Amino acid sequence: MAGTQEPERSSRLGRFFHRIADFFDRLSGEGAAPRAGSAGQRISHFRGSTTEVDVFTFGMLAVGILVLGTVIHGWGFFLYSAIFAAVFSGGAWLIFKSRGFESHVRSALLCLVLAFALPSASARLMPLAAFAIICIALVLVLLGRWRTTGESISAAAVILFCFMSYDAFSAIIENRRNALLQIENSAGIDCSYHGGRTVCSTGDVAFHVPEFWQRGSESNLIADLANIADLRVFVDSASETRMAFVAFKAMPAELNQALANYFYTQKGFLRSRGLKGEPLTLQQVMRSRDAELYALHYTSAKRPEYLGEKQESHALILLHTPNATRPTGRDQTWLFIIDGPDLAGREFLLHRIVSGFH
């Protein structure tokens, strides 16, 4: 009699954890049949449903993601962290739940995960391995060579889903941060082709682009700064050095502070990092009445990123005030980025930049 009354006296928390234990017993096969004796009957009587355990497990996962996201990104991004927690937990639940779906529905779901995970998988080693495993397993299932309802494919799919969903979440957070860190007061450069060369002008200042500069692709540093400034990007046809420039109605000190704040705040999202992984810092090289020159030495990952190879680059940032000699001319500053693996010939490029203003 005492044994039959024990469940009534046991706490709700104790009965809840009994349900959790029995659920995992069933998954491992140990709880497939009721245990002998009154203890087995008691535990079987208070065994919870799979839905209850799913709600608890994936609910705890969502809460953990939400708390961690808030700690890392702050309360300002609480809504985005909550959406990510709900989407990831729901997606992981659906992938594991698909074990009970028809084979063609499960295969279609996993193929959808593979399609969206391909960009993330191609950049990292772990999801790339999971990507290959799921592809092979799906082919075997579709060909009828392998029948499985196990957890291995679901676990690998959740790993892929983790990377692809976090990549999307990071892109959203980065975009919102970049919007807050935009360098204001852009002067609005207008570039056009005149007399056999490109001329970029704003207000009463015109910059004649050297004839050996051609439109080109961005370096890692230029790609980072393009998130907060409307850069015009060129490449030196002789040295393959990348150049980019933009003009602002601001003092050099304001731009210097804006760049330093951007490098520090977005350090986790930037392609370019310090030589030891620290945030980038501007190192002053020279300063005059109309120009300030800074050096940046940084490392960035080579593609594909999962190989872990790094490349070192040396960049110069020039803040030039063309009308510094005029009483009202110090409110316009041009920002130039000179980036490349080799420092040779930078003095010549700097001379052509300064002499190109009219």
XYZ file of C-alpha atoms in Angstrom:
358
model
C 0.000 0.000 0.000
C 2.824 2.327 0.807
C 4.314 1.732 -2.623
C 1.079 2.542 -4.419
C 0.772 5.891 -2.616
C 4.337 7.090 -3.337
C 3.513 8.754 -6.707
C 0.796 10.828 -5.059
C 3.238 12.131 -2.463
C 6.135 12.698 -4.902
C 6.751 16.211 -6.091
C 5.705 17.426 -9.506
C 9.343 18.159 -10.341
C 10.297 14.572 -9.505
C 7.519 13.159 -11.681
C 8.558 15.496 -14.497
C 12.147 14.238 -14.464
C 10.850 10.665 -14.351
C 9.116 11.417 -17.645
C 12.317 12.816 -19.135
C 14.289 9.740 -18.046
C 11.698 7.339 -19.449
C 11.673 9.175 -22.761
C 15.394 8.748 -23.235
C 15.082 5.146 -22.076
C 12.626 4.515 -24.879
C 15.004 6.090 -27.403
C 17.799 3.768 -26.295
C 15.510 0.725 -26.227
C 15.731 0.213 -22.482
C 12.237 1.522 -21.845
C 10.471 -0.325 -24.659
C 8.805 -2.716 -22.188
C 7.507 -1.938 -18.692
C 9.969 -2.745 -15.960
C 9.145 -5.579 -13.625
C 7.663 -4.872 -10.226
C 5.742 -1.988 -8.780
C 8.554 0.490 -9.506
C 8.228 -0.240 -13.224
C 4.509 0.234 -13.027
C 4.910 3.549 -11.219
C 7.377 4.924 -13.750
C 5.291 3.691 -16.673
C 2.226 5.296 -15.134
C 3.906 8.705 -14.969
C 5.722 8.481 -18.318
C 5.332 11.671 -20.338
C 4.484 11.927 -24.019
C 7.020 12.640 -26.738
C 5.379 16.005 -27.358
C 5.910 17.063 -23.742
C 9.594 16.180 -23.904
C 9.994 17.894 -27.280
C 8.450 21.071 -25.920
C 10.730 20.984 -22.888
C 13.916 20.096 -24.798
C 13.575 22.513 -27.684
C 12.090 25.156 -25.398
C 15.206 25.003 -23.246
C 17.304 25.226 -26.426
C 15.430 28.356 -27.522
C 15.801 29.967 -24.091
C 19.540 29.214 -24.067
C 20.020 30.737 -27.530
C 17.979 33.804 -26.550
C 19.960 34.375 -23.348
C 23.318 33.887 -25.095
C 22.317 36.146 -27.991
C 21.218 38.888 -25.603
C 24.468 38.646 -23.624
C 26.569 38.899 -26.801
C 24.579 41.452 -28.813
C 22.732 43.371 -26.101
C 19.093 44.271 -25.514
C 18.994 46.350 -28.684
C 18.978 43.136 -30.731
C 16.676 41.144 -28.405
C 13.963 40.821 -31.060
C 16.420 39.422 -33.639
C 17.823 36.990 -31.049
C 14.294 35.833 -30.191
C 13.428 35.277 -33.858
C 16.647 33.315 -34.394
C 16.004 31.184 -31.284
C 12.467 30.374 -32.441
C 13.472 29.603 -36.034
C 16.453 27.439 -35.104
C 14.620 25.476 -32.391
C 11.613 24.974 -34.650
C 13.802 23.901 -37.556
C 15.771 21.426 -35.442
C 12.510 19.994 -34.071
C 11.116 19.599 -37.600
C 14.262 17.804 -38.810
C 14.113 15.259 -35.971
C 10.345 14.975 -36.319
C 10.762 14.110 -40.007
C 11.850 10.601 -38.986
C 8.146 9.787 -38.885
C 7.390 11.335 -42.284
C 7.069 9.415 -45.523
C 10.410 8.793 -47.184
C 9.853 11.168 -50.101
C 8.737 13.987 -47.773
C 11.765 13.480 -45.518
C 14.084 13.388 -48.530
C 12.562 16.599 -49.890
C 13.073 18.311 -46.521
C 16.698 17.211 -46.294
C 17.341 18.293 -49.892
C 15.951 21.714 -48.999
C 18.349 21.906 -46.044
C 21.246 20.918 -48.318
C 20.360 23.554 -50.906
C 20.317 26.378 -48.359
C 23.354 25.032 -46.482
C 25.631 24.912 -49.527
C 27.058 28.467 -49.130
C 27.864 27.866 -45.456
C 29.177 24.358 -46.082
C 31.598 25.567 -48.758
C 33.241 27.958 -46.277
C 33.735 25.691 -43.245
C 35.159 22.222 -42.779
C 32.650 20.791 -40.292
C 29.473 21.595 -42.252
C 31.239 20.549 -45.448
C 31.793 17.079 -43.965
C 28.169 16.927 -42.787
C 27.064 18.114 -46.218
C 28.948 15.246 -47.887
C 27.545 12.681 -45.421
C 23.951 13.767 -45.961
C 24.394 13.845 -49.750
C 25.734 10.274 -49.779
C 23.031 9.075 -47.384
C 20.256 10.709 -49.430
C 21.514 9.109 -52.638
C 21.536 5.688 -50.960
C 18.039 6.212 -49.556
C 16.635 7.415 -52.880
C 18.200 4.445 -54.692
C 16.741 2.068 -52.132
C 20.158 0.844 -51.050
C 19.745 1.974 -47.452
C 16.716 2.204 -45.217
C 17.167 4.118 -42.002
C 15.091 5.936 -39.431
C 18.044 6.596 -37.144
C 19.326 9.837 -35.695
C 22.596 10.151 -37.625
C 21.171 11.875 -40.707
C 18.976 14.125 -38.573
C 21.930 15.107 -36.386
C 24.069 15.934 -39.429
C 21.200 17.917 -40.948
C 20.795 19.909 -37.718
C 24.535 20.719 -37.808
C 24.116 22.098 -41.314
C 20.965 23.937 -40.278
C 22.865 25.424 -37.335
C 25.540 26.930 -39.584
C 23.162 28.194 -42.271
C 20.723 29.733 -39.774
C 23.506 31.380 -37.783
C 25.022 32.768 -40.992
C 21.671 34.348 -41.815
C 21.306 35.664 -38.255
C 24.844 37.096 -38.297
C 24.211 38.782 -41.637
C 21.112 40.485 -40.216
C 22.930 41.625 -37.068
C 25.888 42.870 -39.124
C 23.575 44.772 -41.453
C 21.757 46.493 -38.598
C 25.026 47.403 -36.874
C 26.460 48.772 -40.114
C 23.356 50.921 -40.517
C 24.014 52.421 -37.073
C 27.742 52.906 -37.786
C 27.355 54.575 -41.193
C 29.704 57.539 -41.617
C 27.372 60.488 -42.036
C 27.674 63.658 -44.104
C 28.752 62.027 -47.354
C 29.706 64.612 -49.960
C 28.169 62.637 -52.837
C 30.933 62.063 -55.395
C 29.911 62.139 -59.064
C 32.293 60.307 -61.437
C 32.161 60.789 -65.197
C 34.418 60.333 -68.211
C 35.968 63.518 -69.632
C 38.844 64.061 -72.042
C 40.014 60.449 -72.011
C 40.047 60.021 -68.228
C 37.676 59.606 -65.282
C 36.968 62.722 -63.206
C 35.264 62.474 -59.824
C 33.933 65.698 -58.377
C 31.968 67.072 -55.471
C 31.242 70.724 -54.939
C 34.080 72.823 -56.336
C 36.667 70.019 -55.980
C 37.507 67.601 -58.796
C 39.781 64.564 -58.584
C 41.314 63.373 -61.846
C 41.691 59.609 -61.577
C 45.128 58.504 -62.895
C 44.941 56.892 -66.317
C 46.522 53.652 -65.069
C 43.703 53.119 -62.557
C 40.957 50.772 -63.665
C 37.718 49.672 -62.089
C 38.486 46.637 -59.964
C 37.379 44.285 -57.217
C 37.507 45.021 -53.502
C 40.166 43.858 -51.081
C 39.037 42.510 -47.715
C 39.645 45.840 -45.971
C 37.874 47.824 -48.681
C 34.947 45.372 -48.591
C 34.668 45.933 -44.842
C 34.713 49.724 -45.113
C 32.288 49.646 -48.047
C 29.628 48.681 -45.504
C 29.694 52.156 -43.950
C 30.890 54.350 -46.846
C 30.003 54.673 -50.529
C 33.447 53.854 -51.903
C 34.659 54.133 -55.491
C 36.989 51.179 -56.077
C 39.888 51.022 -58.566
C 42.950 48.864 -59.118
C 46.428 49.935 -60.202
C 47.080 48.050 -63.450
C 50.836 47.972 -62.802
C 51.010 46.749 -59.194
C 47.531 45.221 -58.655
C 47.149 47.516 -55.641
C 43.533 48.275 -54.737
C 42.432 51.874 -54.256
C 39.148 53.223 -52.978
C 38.007 56.736 -52.106
C 35.018 58.726 -50.874
C 34.453 62.303 -49.739
C 32.737 63.633 -46.609
C 31.672 67.006 -45.321
C 33.525 66.424 -42.079
C 36.822 67.084 -40.383
C 39.597 64.428 -40.448
C 39.294 63.968 -36.675
C 35.621 63.002 -37.068
C 36.445 60.416 -39.729
C 39.304 59.044 -37.667
C 36.973 58.536 -34.699
C 34.272 56.968 -36.885
C 36.737 54.452 -38.336
C 38.147 53.541 -34.924
C 34.631 53.036 -33.540
C 33.684 50.852 -36.517
C 36.755 48.629 -36.250
C 36.194 48.095 -32.535
C 32.408 47.555 -32.623
C 32.292 45.263 -35.653
C 35.485 43.308 -34.930
C 33.604 39.991 -34.835
C 32.076 40.509 -38.287
C 35.005 41.961 -40.246
C 37.018 40.018 -42.799
C 40.136 41.962 -41.780
C 41.625 41.579 -38.311
C 44.804 42.627 -36.538
C 47.918 40.464 -36.898
C 47.045 38.669 -33.633
C 43.285 38.717 -34.131
C 42.777 41.995 -32.269
C 40.613 44.865 -33.615
C 42.295 47.044 -36.222
C 43.858 50.305 -35.093
C 45.048 53.215 -37.206
C 48.759 53.909 -36.848
C 49.652 57.483 -37.762
C 52.503 57.828 -40.255
C 52.468 61.573 -40.947
C 50.347 64.666 -40.527
C 50.346 68.001 -42.299
C 48.014 70.935 -42.730
C 45.992 69.293 -45.498
C 46.671 65.550 -45.060
C 46.863 62.779 -42.479
C 48.334 59.376 -43.337
C 47.698 56.176 -41.387
C 48.970 52.610 -41.784
C 47.053 49.381 -41.225
C 48.593 45.905 -41.107
C 45.984 43.171 -41.064
C 45.340 39.506 -41.771
C 42.346 37.899 -43.428
C 41.282 34.388 -44.381
C 41.935 33.051 -47.835
C 39.159 31.316 -49.715
C 38.071 28.624 -49.124
C 38.063 29.613 -45.482
C 37.927 26.054 -44.114
C 41.581 25.551 -45.123
C 42.517 28.015 -42.382
C 45.101 29.875 -44.466
C 45.730 33.536 -43.715
C 47.078 36.322 -45.883
C 48.808 39.426 -44.581
C 48.154 42.804 -46.167
C 49.440 46.339 -45.714
C 47.152 49.295 -46.259
C 47.420 53.064 -46.083
C 44.538 55.386 -45.276
C 44.898 58.977 -46.433
C 42.626 61.755 -45.155
C 43.098 64.684 -47.521
C 41.530 68.143 -47.238
C 42.001 69.726 -50.688
C 40.829 73.226 -49.692
C 42.671 73.426 -46.394
C 44.212 76.784 -47.337
C 40.793 78.394 -47.780
C 38.958 79.813 -44.769
C 35.852 77.677 -45.464
C 37.574 74.732 -47.105
C 38.324 72.487 -44.157
C 34.829 71.027 -43.982
C 35.436 68.597 -46.879
C 37.727 65.589 -46.434
C 38.526 62.864 -48.952
C 39.266 59.386 -47.600
C 41.592 57.217 -49.695
C 42.418 53.544 -49.073
C 45.522 52.037 -50.678
C 45.627 48.295 -50.091
C 47.822 45.484 -51.336
C 50.364 42.832 -50.318
C 53.387 44.952 -51.263
C 54.452 48.363 -49.928
C 56.570 49.158 -52.964
C 55.475 52.170 -54.972
C 53.147 53.619 -52.360
C 54.956 56.971 -52.378
C 54.294 57.310 -56.106
C 50.612 56.499 -55.641
C 50.291 59.029 -52.830
C 51.908 61.697 -55.014
C 49.510 60.958 -57.881
C 46.531 61.164 -55.529
C 47.465 64.535 -54.042
C 48.448 65.994 -57.415
C 45.202 64.767 -58.989
C 43.046 67.377 -57.234
C 41.952 70.468 -59.118
